[in-house]
Coordinates of C-alpha atoms and ligand atoms in Angstrom, one line a residue:
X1 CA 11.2 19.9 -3.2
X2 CA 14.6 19.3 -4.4
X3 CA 14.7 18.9 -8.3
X4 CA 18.7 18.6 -9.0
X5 CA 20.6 16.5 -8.6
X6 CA 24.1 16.4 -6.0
X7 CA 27.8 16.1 -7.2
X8 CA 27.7 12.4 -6.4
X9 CA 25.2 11.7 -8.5
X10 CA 26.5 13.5 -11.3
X11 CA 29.8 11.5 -10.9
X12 CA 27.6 8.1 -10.5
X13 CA 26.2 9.3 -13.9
X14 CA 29.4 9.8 -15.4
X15 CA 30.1 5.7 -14.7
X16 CA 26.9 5.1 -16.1
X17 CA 28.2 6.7 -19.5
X18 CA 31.2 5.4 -19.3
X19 CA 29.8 1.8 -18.8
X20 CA 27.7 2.5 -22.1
X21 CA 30.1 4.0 -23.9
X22 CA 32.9 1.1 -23.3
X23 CA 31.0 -1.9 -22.4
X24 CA 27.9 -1.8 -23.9
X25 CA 27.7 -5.0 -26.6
X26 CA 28.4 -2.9 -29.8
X27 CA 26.6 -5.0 -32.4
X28 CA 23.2 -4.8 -30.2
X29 CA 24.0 -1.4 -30.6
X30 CA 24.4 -1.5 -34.5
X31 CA 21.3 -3.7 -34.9
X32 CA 19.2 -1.5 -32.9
X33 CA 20.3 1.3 -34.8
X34 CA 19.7 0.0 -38.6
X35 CA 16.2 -1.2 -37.0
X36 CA 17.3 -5.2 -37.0
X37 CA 15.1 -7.0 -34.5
X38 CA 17.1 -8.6 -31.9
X39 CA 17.8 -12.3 -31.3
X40 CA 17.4 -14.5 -27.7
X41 CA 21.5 -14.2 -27.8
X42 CA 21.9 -11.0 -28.4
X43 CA 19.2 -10.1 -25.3
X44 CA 21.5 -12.6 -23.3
X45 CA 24.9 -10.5 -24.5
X46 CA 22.9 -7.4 -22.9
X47 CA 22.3 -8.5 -19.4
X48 CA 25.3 -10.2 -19.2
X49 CA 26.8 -6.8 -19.4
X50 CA 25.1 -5.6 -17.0
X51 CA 25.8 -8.6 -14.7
X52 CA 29.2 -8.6 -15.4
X53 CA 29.6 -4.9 -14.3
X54 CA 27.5 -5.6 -10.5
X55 CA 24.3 -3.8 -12.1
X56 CA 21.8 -6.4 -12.8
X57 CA 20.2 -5.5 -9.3
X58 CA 20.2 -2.5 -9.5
X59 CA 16.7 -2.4 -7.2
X60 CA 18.0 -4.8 -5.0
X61 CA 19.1 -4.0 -1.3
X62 CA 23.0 -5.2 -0.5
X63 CA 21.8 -7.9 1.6
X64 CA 20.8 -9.9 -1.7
X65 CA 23.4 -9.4 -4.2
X66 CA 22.2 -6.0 -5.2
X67 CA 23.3 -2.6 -5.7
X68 CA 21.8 -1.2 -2.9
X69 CA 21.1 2.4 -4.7
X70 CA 19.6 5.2 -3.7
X71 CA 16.5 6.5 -5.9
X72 CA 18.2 8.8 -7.2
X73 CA 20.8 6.3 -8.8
X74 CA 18.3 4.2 -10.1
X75 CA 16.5 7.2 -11.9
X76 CA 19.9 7.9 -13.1
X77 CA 21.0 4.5 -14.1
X78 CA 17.6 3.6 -16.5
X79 CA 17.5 7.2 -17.8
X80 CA 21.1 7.2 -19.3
X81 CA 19.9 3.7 -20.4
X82 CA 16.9 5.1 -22.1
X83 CA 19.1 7.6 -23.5
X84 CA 21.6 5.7 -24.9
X85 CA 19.5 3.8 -26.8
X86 CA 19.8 0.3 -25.3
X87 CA 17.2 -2.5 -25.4
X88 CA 14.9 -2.3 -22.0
X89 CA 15.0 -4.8 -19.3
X90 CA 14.0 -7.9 -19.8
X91 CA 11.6 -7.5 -16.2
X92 CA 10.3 -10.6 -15.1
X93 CA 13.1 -12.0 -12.9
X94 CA 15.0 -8.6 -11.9
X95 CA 12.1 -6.4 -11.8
X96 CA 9.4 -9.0 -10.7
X97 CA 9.9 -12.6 -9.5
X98 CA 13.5 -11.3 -7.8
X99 CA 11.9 -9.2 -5.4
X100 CA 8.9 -11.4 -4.4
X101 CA 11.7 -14.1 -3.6
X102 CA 13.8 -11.9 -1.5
X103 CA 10.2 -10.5 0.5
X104 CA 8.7 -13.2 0.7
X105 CA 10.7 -16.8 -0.2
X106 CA 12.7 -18.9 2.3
X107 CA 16.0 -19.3 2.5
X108 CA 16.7 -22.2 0.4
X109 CA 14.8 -20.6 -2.3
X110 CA 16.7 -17.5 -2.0
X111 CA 19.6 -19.7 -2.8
X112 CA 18.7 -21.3 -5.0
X113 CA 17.0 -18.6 -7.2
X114 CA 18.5 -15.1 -6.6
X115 CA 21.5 -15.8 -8.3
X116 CA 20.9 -16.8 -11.1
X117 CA 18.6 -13.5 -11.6
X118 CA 21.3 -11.6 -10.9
X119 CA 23.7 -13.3 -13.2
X120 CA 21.2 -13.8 -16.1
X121 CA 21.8 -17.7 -16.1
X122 CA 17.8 -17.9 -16.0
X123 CA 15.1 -16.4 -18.2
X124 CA 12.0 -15.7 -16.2
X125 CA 8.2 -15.0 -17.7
X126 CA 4.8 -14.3 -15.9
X127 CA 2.2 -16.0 -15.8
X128 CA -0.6 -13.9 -14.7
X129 CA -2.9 -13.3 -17.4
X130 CA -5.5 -16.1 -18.6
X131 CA -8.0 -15.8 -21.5
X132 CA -11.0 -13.9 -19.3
X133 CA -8.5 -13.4 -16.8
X134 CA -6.7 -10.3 -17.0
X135 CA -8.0 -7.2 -15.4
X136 CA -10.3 -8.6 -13.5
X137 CA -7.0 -11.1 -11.9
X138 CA -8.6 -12.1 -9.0
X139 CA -10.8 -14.1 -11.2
X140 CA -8.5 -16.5 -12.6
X141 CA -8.8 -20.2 -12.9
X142 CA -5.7 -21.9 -12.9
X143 CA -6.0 -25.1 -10.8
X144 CA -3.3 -26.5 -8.4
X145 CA -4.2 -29.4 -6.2
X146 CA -2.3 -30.6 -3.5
X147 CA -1.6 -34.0 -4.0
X148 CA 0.7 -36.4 -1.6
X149 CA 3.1 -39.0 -3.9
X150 CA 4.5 -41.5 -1.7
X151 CA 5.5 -39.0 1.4
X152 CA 6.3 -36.5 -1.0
X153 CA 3.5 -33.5 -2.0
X154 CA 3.4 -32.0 -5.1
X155 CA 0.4 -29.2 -7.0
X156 CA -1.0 -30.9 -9.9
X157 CA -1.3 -27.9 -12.3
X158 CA -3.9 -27.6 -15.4
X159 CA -4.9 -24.6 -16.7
X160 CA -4.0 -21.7 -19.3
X161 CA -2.0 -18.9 -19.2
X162 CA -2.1 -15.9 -22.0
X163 CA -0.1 -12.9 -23.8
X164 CA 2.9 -14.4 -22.1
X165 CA 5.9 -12.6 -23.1
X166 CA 8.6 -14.8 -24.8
X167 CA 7.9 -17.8 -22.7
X168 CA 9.4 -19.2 -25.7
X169 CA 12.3 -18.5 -24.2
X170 CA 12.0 -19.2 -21.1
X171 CA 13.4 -21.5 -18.4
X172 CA 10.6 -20.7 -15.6
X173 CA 7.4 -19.0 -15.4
X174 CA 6.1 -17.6 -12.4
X175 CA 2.4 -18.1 -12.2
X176 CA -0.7 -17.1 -9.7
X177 CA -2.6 -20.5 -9.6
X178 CA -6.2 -21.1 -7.9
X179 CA -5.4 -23.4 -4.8
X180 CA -8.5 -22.8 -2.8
X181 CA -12.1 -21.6 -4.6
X182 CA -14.4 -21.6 -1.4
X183 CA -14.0 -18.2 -0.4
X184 CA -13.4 -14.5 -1.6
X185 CA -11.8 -15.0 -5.0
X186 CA -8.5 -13.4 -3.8
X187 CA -8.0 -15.6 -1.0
X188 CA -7.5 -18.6 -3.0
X189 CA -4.6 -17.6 -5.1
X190 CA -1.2 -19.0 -4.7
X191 CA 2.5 -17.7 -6.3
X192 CA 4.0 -20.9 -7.5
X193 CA 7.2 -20.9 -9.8
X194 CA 7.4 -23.6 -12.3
X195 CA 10.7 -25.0 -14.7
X196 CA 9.4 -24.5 -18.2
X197 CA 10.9 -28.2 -19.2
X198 CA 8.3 -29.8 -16.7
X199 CA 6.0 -32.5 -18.8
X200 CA 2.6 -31.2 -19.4
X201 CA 3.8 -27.5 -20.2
X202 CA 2.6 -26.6 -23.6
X203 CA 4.1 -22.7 -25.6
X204 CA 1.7 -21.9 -28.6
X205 CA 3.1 -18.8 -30.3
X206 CA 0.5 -15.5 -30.8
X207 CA 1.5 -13.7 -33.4
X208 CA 0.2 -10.0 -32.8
X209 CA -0.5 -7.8 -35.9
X210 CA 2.9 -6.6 -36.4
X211 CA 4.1 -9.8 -37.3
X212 CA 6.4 -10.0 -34.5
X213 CA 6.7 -13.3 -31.9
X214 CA 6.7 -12.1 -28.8
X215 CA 3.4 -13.3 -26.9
X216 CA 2.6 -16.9 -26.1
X217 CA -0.2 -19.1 -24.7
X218 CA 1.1 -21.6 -22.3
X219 CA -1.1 -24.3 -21.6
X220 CA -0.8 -26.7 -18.1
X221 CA -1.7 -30.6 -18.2
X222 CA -1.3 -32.3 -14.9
X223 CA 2.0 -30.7 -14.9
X224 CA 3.7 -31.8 -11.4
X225 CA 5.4 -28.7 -9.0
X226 CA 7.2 -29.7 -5.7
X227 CA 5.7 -28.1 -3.0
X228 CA 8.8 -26.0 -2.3
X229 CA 8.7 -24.2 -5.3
X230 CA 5.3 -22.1 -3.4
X231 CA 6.7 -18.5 -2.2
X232 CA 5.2 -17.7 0.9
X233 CA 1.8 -19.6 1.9
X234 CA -0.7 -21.3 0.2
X235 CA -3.9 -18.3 -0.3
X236 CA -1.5 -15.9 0.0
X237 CA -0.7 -15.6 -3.7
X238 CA -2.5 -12.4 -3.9
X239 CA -0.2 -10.0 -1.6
X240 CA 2.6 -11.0 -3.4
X241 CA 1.2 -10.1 -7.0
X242 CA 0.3 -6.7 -5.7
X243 CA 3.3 -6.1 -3.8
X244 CA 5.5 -7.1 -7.4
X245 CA 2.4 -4.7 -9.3
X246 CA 3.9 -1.6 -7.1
X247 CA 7.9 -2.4 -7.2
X248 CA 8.8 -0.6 -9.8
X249 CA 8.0 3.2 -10.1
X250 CA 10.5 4.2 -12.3
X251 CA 11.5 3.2 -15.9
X252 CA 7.8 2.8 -16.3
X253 CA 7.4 6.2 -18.5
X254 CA 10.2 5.6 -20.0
X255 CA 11.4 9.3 -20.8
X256 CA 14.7 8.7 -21.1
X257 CA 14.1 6.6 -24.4
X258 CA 11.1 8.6 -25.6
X259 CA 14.1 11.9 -25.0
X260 CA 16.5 9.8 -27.3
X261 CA 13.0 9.4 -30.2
X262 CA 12.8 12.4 -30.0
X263 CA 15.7 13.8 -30.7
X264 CA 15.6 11.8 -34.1
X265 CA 11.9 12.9 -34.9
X266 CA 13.2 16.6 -34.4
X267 CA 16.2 15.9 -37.4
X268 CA 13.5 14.2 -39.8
X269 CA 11.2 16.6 -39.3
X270 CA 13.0 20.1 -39.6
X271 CA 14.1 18.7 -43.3
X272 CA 10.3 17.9 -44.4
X273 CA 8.9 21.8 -43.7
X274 CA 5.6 20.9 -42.9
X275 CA 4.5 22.8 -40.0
X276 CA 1.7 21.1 -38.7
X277 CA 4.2 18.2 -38.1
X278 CA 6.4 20.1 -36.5
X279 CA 3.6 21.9 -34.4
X280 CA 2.6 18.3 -33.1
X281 CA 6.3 17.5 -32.5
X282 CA 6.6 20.8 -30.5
X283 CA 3.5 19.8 -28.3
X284 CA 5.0 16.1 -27.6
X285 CA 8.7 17.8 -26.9
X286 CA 6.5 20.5 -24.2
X287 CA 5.2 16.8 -22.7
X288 CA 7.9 15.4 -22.5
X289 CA 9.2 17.6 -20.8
X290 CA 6.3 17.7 -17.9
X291 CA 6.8 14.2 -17.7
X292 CA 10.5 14.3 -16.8
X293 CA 9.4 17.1 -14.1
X294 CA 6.7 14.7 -12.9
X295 CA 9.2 12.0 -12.5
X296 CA 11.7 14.3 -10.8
X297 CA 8.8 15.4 -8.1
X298 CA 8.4 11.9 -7.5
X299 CA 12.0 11.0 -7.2
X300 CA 12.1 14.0 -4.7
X301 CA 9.7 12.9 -2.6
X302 CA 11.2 9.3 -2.5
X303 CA 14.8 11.1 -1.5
X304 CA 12.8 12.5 1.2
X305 CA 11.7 8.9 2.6
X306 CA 7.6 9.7 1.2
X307 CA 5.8 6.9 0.3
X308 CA 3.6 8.7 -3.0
X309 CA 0.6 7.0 -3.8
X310 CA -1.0 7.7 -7.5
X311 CA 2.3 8.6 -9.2
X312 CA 3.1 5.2 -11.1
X313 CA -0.4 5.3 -12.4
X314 CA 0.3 8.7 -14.0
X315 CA 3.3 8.0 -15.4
X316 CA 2.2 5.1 -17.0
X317 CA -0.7 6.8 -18.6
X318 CA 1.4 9.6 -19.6
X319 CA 4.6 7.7 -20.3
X320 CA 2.8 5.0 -22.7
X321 CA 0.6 7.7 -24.6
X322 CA 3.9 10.0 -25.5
X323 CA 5.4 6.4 -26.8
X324 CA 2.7 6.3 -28.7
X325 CA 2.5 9.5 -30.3
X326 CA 6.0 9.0 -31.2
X327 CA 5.5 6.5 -33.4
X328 CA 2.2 8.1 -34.5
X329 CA 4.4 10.8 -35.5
X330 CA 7.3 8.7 -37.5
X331 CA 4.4 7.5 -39.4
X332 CA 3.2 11.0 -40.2
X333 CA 7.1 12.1 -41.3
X334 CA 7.2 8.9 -43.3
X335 CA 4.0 9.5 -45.4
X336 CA 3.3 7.4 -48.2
X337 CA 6.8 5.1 -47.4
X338 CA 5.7 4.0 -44.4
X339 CA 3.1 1.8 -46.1
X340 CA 3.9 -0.8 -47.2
X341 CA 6.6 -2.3 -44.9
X342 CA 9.1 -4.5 -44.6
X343 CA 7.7 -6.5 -41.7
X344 CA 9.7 -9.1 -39.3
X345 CA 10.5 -11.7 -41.0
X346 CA 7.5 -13.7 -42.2
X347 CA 5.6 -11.0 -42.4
X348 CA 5.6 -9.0 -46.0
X349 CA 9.3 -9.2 -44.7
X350 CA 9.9 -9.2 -48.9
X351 CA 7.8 -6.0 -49.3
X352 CA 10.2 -3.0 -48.6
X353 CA 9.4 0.9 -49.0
X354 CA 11.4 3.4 -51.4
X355 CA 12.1 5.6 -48.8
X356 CA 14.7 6.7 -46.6
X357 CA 16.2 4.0 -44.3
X358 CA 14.3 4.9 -41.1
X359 CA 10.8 4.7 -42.8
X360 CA 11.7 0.8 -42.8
X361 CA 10.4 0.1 -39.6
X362 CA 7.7 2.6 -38.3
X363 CA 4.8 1.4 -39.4
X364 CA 5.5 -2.2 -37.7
X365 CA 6.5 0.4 -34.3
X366 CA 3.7 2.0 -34.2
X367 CA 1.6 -1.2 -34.5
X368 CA 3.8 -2.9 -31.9
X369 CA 3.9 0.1 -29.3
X370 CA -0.3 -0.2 -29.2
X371 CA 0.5 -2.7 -26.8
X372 CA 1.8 -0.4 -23.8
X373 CA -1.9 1.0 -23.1
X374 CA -2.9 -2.6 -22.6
X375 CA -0.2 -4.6 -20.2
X376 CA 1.0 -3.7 -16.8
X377 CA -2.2 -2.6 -15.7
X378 CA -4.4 -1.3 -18.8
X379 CA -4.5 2.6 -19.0
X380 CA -8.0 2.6 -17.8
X381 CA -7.0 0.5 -15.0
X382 CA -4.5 3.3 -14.0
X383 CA -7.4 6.0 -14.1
X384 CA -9.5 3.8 -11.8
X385 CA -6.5 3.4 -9.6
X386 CA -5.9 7.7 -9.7
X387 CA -9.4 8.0 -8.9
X388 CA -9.3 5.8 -6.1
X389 CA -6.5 8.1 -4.6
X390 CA -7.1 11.3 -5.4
X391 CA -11.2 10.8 -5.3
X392 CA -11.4 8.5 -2.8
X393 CA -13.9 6.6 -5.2
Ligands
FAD1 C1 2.0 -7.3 -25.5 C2 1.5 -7.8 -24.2 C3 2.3 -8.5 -23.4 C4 1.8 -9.0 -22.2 N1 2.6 -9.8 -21.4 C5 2.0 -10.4 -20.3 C6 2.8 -11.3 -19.6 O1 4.0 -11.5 -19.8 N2 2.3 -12.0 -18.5 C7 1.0 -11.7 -18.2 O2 0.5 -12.3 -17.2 N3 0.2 -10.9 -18.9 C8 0.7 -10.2 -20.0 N4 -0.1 -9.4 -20.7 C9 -1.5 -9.3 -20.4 C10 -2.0 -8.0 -19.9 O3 -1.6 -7.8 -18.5 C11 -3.5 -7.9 -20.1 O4 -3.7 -7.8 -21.5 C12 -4.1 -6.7 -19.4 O5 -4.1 -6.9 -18.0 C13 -5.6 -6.5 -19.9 O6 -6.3 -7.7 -19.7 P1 -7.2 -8.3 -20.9 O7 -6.3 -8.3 -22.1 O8 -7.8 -9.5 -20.5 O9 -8.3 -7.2 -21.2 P2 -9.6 -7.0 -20.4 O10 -9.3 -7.0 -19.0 O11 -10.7 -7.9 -20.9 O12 -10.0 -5.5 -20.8 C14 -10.5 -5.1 -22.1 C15 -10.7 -3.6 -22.1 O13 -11.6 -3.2 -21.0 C16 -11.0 -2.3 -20.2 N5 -11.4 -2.5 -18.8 C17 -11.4 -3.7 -18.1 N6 -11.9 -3.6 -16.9 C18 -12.1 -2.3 -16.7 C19 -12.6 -1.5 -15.6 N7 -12.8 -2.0 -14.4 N8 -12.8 -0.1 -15.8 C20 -12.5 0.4 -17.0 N9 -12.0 -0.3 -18.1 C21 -11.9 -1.6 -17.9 C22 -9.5 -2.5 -20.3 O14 -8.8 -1.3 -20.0 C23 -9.4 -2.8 -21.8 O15 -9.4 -1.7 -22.6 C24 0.4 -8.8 -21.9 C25 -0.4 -8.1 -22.7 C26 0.1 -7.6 -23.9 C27 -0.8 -6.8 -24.8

């Protein structure tokens, strides 16, 4: 097992700081630092950066417009992001939709799709989830009928999607719709990708209890889909969802970012001289640390052409709980200030704390981060997955 890394990758690193050093949008980098939430522009300015530099596919082979990097790269390239601070990924076309259209989309809809992923001129979201419809997937009830309009065939879609992230923003939704219910639930699932501006597509806001916007309910009302916008064929909707589950294996813990928390934890804590705060900060820095190591195994054994099995399920679990704890902990440093808070706006947005600036926003963190146990595959999910593995049960 090889755990460093080689002078090229050192010098790839080295353009991935100076990238964030020089081209990095610099007021997304003020507002994240002063704890401003940011806008659907300023989200835009990001990737464009990163399109502008050839980096937006930066998990994509050549052959589609990607950078065609090794693991290694790619470990390297979202840990210097995570270090340096800058917002994540918007996932769902890059991380998600891209890849199921280069696998398993024909030709005119790799056209017609795959570059405007790469240059951020679309804003992807996912349908997946319905209400009673999320771990249990397969079960969903989303209806698409094929219908034939004058020669031409079209899926009539009605149905609900939930917890859809900033479909307020977006131009398309990629969704797992029910085009067959006769046999095995998971044979009757379709991927179909859908333009938000069809007629019939309703975005109701959910506001979750930090105040914050950023899950929807979209609701479906005879709402008309060419035929060509199916990837791959009909029933087959099912392979493709798992195949887009298991794409990405890194980025998922996050360490790079939690590293950066860290850091700033450590400086508020060594001024308030309570030592069993700085006990529990010792712990999360000795778990953090495991976690990097876990991630370097697993980039190792990628390196090496392995195919590891149960690994994204443990950094998930691991990588969400440290985010957690992390904000568990700013809310311990904060003490009395962080309650109450100066919310998003809306929300107690007029009620602000007399303490120092960074107590501002932890309490509406740490309500916000509950929400990584829960999506990509609930934590509980990921044990049942491990088990599987390792267990064989
Ligand atoms: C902030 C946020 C953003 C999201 N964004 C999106 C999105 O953009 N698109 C999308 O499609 N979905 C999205 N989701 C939905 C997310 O994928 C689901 O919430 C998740 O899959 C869990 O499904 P559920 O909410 O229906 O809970 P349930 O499946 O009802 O689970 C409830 C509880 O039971 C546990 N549980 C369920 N089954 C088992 C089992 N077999 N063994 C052990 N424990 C079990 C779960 O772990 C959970 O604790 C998002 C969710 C959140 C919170």
């Amino acid at each position: 097992m090889e755990l460093s890394f080689t002078s090229k990758d050192l010098e790839f690193r080295d353009e991935v700081r100076d990238f964030l050093a020089n081209e990095y949008p610099s007021h997304i980098k003020e507002k994240l630092e002063k704890g401003d939430m940011l806008s659907k522009q300023d989200l835009i300015d990001w990737h464009k950066s990163v399109s502008n530099k050839g980096w937006m596919g930066y998990n994509w082979p050549k052959e589609y417009g990607g950078t065609g990097w090794s693991p290694a790269q790619i470990y390297i390239f979202q840990n210097e992001l995570g270090l340096a601070g800058c917002p994540p990924f918007i996932p769902f076309g890059v991380s998600m939709v891209g890849p199921v259209i280069y696998s398993f989309g024909n030709e005119e809809q790799k056209q017609r799709f795959l570059p405007d992923i790469l240059n951020f001129n679309t804003w992807w979201c996912q349908g997946y989830s319905e209400p009673g419809s999320g771990s249990d997937l397969a079960s969903l009830k989303t209806k698409a009928e094929l219908v034939n309009e004058n020669g031409k065939e079209y899926y009539i879609v009605n149905g609900a999607k939930t917890w859809t992230t900033l479909a307020q923003h977006a131009d398309w939704i990629f969704c797992l719709v029910r085009t067959d219910s006769s046999g095995k639930k998971q044979e009757g699932i379709s991927f179909l990708l859908i333009d938000m501006k069809t007629p019939g597509i309703e975005v109701k806001p959910i506001i979750t209890i930090d105040g914050d916007h950023e899950v929807n309910s979209v609701f479906f009302s005879d709402v008309k889909v060419p035929v060509e916008n199916l990837i791959g064929e009909e029933g087959k909707g099912w392979t493709y969802a798992k195949f887009l589950l298991a794409h990405e294996r890194f980025g998922i813990a996050s360490v790079g970012a939690s590293k950066r928390q860290l850091l700033r934890l450590k400086e508020i804590v060594n001024d308030l001289d309570d030592e069993s705060l700085t006990d529990k900060v010792s712990q999360l820095e000795i778990d953090v640390m495991a976690l990097e190591f876990t991630e370097l195994r697993l980039l190792s054994e990628l390196e090496g052409g392995g195919n590891p099995g149960a690994e994204s399920s443990i950094l998930k679990i691991k990588g969400t709980e440290i985010q957690q704890r992390l904000t568990q902990l700013f809310v311990e440093a904060a003490g009395e200030f962080a309650v109450p808070y100066g919310g998003p706006e809306g929300f107690m947005s007029n009620v602000k704390p007399n303490g120092p600036e960074y107590t501002n926003e932890v309490l509406s963190k740490y309500l916000n981060m509950r929400k990584v146990t829960i999506y990509g595959g609930s934590n509980e999910i990921q044990k049942n997955i491990i088990s599987k593995y390792v267990l064989g049960v």
